[in-house]
XYZ file of C-alpha atoms in Angstrom:
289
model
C 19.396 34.583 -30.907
C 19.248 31.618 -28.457
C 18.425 33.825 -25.352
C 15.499 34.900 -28.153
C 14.583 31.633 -28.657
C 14.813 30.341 -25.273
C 12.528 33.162 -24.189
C 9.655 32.340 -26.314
C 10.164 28.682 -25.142
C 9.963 29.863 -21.519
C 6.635 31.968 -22.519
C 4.871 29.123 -24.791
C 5.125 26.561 -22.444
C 4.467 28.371 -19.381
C 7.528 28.004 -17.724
C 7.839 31.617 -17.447
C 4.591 31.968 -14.759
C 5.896 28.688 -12.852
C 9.504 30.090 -12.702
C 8.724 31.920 -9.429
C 7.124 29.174 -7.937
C 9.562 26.615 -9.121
C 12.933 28.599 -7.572
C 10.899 28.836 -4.452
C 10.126 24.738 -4.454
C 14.027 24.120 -5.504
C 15.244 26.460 -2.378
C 12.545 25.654 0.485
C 12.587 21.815 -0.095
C 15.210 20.772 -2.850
C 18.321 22.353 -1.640
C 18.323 21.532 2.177
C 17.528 17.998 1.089
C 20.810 18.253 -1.477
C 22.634 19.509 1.313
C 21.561 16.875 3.976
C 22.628 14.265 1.480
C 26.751 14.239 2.234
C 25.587 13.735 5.920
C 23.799 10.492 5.481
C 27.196 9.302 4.030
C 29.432 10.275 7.542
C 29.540 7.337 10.032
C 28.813 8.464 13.568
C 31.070 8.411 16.252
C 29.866 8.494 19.715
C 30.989 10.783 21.762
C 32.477 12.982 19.122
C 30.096 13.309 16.679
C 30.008 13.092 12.950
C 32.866 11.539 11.711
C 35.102 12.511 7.911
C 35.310 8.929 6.656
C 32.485 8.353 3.973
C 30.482 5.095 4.033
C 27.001 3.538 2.973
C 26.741 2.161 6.456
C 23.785 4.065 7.585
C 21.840 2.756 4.598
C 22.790 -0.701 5.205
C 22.146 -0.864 8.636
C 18.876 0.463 8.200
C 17.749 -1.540 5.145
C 19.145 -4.788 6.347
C 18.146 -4.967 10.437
C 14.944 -6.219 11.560
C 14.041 -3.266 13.795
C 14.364 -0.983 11.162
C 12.361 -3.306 8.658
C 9.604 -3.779 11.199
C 9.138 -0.051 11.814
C 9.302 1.234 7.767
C 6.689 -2.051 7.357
C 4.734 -0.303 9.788
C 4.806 2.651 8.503
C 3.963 1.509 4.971
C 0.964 -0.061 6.504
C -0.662 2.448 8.770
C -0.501 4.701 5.640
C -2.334 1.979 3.930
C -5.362 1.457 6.250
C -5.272 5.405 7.013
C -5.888 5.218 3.111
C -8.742 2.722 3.059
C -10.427 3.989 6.044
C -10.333 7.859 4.342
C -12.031 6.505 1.045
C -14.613 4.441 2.752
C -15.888 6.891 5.024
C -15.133 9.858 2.626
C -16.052 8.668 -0.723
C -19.956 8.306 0.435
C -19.721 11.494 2.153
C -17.958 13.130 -0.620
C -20.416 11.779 -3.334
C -23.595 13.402 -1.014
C -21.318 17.015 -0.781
C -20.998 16.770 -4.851
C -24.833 15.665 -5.903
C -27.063 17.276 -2.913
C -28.646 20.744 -4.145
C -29.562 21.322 -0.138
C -28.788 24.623 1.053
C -27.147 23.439 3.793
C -24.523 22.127 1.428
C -22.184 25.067 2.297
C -22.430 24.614 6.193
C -21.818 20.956 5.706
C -18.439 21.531 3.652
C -17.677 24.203 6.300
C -18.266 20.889 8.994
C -16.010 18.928 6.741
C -13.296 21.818 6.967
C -13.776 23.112 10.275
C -11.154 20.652 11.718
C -8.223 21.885 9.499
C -8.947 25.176 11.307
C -7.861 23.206 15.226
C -4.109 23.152 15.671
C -3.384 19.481 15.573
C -2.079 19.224 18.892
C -5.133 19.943 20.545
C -6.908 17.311 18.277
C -4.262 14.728 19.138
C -5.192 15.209 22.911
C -8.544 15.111 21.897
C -8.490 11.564 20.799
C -6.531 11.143 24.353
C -9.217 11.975 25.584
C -11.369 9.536 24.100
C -9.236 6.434 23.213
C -7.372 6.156 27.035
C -8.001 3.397 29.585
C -10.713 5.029 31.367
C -11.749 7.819 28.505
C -15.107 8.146 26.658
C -15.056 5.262 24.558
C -14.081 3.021 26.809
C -16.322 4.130 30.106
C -19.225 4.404 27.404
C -18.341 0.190 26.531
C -18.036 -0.678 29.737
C -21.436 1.881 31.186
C -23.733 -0.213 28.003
C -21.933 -3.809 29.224
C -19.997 -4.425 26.141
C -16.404 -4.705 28.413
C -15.549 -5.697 31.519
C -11.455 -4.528 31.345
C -10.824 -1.512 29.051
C -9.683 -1.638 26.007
C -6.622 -0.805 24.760
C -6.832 1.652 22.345
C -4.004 4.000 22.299
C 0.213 3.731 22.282
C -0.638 1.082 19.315
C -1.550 0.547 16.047
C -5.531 1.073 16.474
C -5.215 4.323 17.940
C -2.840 6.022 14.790
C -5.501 4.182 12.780
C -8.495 6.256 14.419
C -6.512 9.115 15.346
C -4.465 9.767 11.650
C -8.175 8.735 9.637
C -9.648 11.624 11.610
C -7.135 13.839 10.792
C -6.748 13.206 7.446
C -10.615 12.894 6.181
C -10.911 16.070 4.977
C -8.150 15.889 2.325
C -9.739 12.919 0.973
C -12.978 14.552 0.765
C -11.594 18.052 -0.409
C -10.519 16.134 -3.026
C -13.132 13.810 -3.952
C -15.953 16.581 -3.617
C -13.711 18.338 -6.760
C -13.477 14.743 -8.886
C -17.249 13.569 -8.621
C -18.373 17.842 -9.662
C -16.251 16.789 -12.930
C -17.870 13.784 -13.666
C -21.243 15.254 -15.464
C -24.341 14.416 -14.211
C -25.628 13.493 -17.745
C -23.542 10.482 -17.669
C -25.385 9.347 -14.540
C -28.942 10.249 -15.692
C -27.977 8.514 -19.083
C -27.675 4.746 -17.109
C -30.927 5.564 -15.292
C -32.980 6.096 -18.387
C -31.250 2.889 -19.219
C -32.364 1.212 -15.947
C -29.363 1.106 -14.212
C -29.797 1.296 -10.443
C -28.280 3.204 -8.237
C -26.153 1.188 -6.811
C -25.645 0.070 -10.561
C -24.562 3.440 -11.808
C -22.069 4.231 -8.905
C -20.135 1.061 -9.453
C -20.014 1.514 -13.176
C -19.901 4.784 -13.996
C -19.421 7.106 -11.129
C -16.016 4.771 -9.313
C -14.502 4.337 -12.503
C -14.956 7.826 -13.776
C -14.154 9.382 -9.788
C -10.380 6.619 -9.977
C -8.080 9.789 -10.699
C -9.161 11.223 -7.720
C -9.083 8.670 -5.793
C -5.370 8.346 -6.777
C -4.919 12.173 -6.068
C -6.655 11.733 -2.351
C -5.023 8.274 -1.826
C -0.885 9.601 -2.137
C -1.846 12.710 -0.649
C -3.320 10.992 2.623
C -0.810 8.005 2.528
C 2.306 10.937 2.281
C 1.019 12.605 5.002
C 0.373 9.575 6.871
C 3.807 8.306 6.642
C 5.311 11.465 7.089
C 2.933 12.829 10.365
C 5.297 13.348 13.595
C 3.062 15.251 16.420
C -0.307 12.883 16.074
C 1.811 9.278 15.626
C 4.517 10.346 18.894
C 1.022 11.434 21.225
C -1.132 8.588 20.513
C 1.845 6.148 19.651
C 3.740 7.027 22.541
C 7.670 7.121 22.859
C 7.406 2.913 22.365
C 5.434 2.529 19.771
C 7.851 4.080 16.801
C 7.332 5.119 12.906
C 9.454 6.269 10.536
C 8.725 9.732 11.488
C 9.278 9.266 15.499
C 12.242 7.625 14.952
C 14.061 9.981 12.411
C 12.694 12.745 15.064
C 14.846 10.646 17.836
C 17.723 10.127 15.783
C 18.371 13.677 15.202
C 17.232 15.611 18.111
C 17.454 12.644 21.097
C 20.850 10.663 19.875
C 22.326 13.138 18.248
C 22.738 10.279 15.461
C 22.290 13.054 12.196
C 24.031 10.924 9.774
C 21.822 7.681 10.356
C 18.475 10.101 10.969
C 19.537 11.883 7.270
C 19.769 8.293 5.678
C 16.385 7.519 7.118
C 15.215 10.685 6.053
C 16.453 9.900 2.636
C 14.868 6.346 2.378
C 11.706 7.887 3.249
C 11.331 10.000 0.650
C 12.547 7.428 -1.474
C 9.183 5.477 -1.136
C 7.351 8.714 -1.652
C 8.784 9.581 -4.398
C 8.386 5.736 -5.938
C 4.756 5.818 -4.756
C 4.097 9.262 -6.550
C 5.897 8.279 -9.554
C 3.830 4.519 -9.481
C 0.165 7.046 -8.975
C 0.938 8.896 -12.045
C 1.654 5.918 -14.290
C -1.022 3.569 -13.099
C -3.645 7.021 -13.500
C -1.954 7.759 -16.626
C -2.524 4.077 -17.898
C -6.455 4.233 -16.451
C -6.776 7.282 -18.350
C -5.808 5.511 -21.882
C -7.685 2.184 -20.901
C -11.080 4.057 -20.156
């Protein structure tokens, strides 16, 4: 009788179609992270390895010294202006893919995509390319009369600016393009008849109607940001560290697994938070509008 009733549970909620995808979730991403855990809470011992005592050290080390303060507050941050710079070069962009009826619409979502098809190697040493001492950008400045020294654009925070924003625009967009089709075009024709002007209509109606998605394209670039490896150790260099570059280090360079699993751990702490914090305040826009 309860198996009975648990099956029809299972089937009226849903839970039944999602049960392949959720045992799939639980062993690819939940279950190496469970078993990582215990290793966060060895001390190291160089020289020999990880050691059997069981301590909170890692976590304290990493939570209370400056260096490792610095680099997570730099991390935090480039994932914020990555964030900013996505929405306000994607959002007008986005907003032209939704509304224009051209038929070149297709071809111009294909140029949107088209860099998700390049490995991202080759367009980290694209932006190499461009951003180094004597690259494009900076011959190009210096050919017009702008600069007289170059300027220095990579192995700091400008560069993962330019470099992750590049990378990441087409998530923002992907999902932007999908949030402004939902919003009916009624609504905007509605505040025109009114006299609303354009500019009117987009910050009244269209933003506040397109902040879900905005939320949805915001984590999604800001996770991705703060969790990138290959674009922020090429343009960053070995000095200039992240969260990312330095769990890489811990683990494959010192050898250090219980401090890089503790690291590990505190980053997907603030994910986690920051996921959990989207939902509510979306949630809470959702009942206010």
């Amino acid at each position: 009788m309860i198996k009975r009733s648990f099956g029809r549970f299972l089937r009226r909620s849903g839970l039944d179609l999602l049960s392949p995808s959720i045992l799939l979730l639980i062993a690819v991403f939940v279950l190496p992270l469970v078993l990582l855990f215990p290793t966060s809470l060895h001390p190291y011992i160089p020289g020999q390895g990880i050691g059997d005592a069981w301590t909170l050290e890692n976590y304290v080390a990493i939570l209370t010294d400056p260096f490792y303060l610095e680099i997570i507050a730099r991390t935090l941050g480039l994932g914020l202006f990555v964030v900013v710079a996505t929405l306000v070069v994607g959002y007008p962009l986005a907003y032209f893919l939704a509304r224009t009826r051209s038929a070149l619409r297709p071809w111009l979502i294909i140029l949107v995509v088209f860099p998700l098809l390049l490995n991202l190697v080759v367009r980290s040493f694209g932006w190499i390319v461009l951003l180094s001492n004597y690259g494009l950008v900076n011959e190009t400045l210096a050919w017009i009369g702008l600069i007289e020294e170059p300027l220095q654009l990579m192995f700091n925070f400008t560069g993962l600016i330019i470099g992750l924003s590049h990378i990441f625009l087409p998530f923002m967009v992907l999902v932007l393009i999908g949030t402004i089709q939902g919003i009916p075009q009624e609504v905007e024709d509605a505040a025109y008849t009114l006299g609303a002007s354009k500019l009117t209509v987009l910050r009244k109606v269209t933003l506040p109607l397109s902040v879900p998605g905005i939320l949805s394209g915001a984590i999604l670039v800001f996770v991705l940001t703060i969790s990138a490896l290959v674009t922020p150790r090429l343009l960053g260099g070995p000095t200039y560290q992240v969260m990312s570059t330095l769990i890489y280090d811990e683990f494959l360079s010192n050898l250090n697994w219980p401090k890089g699993a503790a690291m590990a751990f505190i980053l997907t702490v603030i994910v986690l938070v920051l996921v959990w914090g989207a939902g509510r305040v979306a949630k809470r826009w959702a009942e206010i509008r």
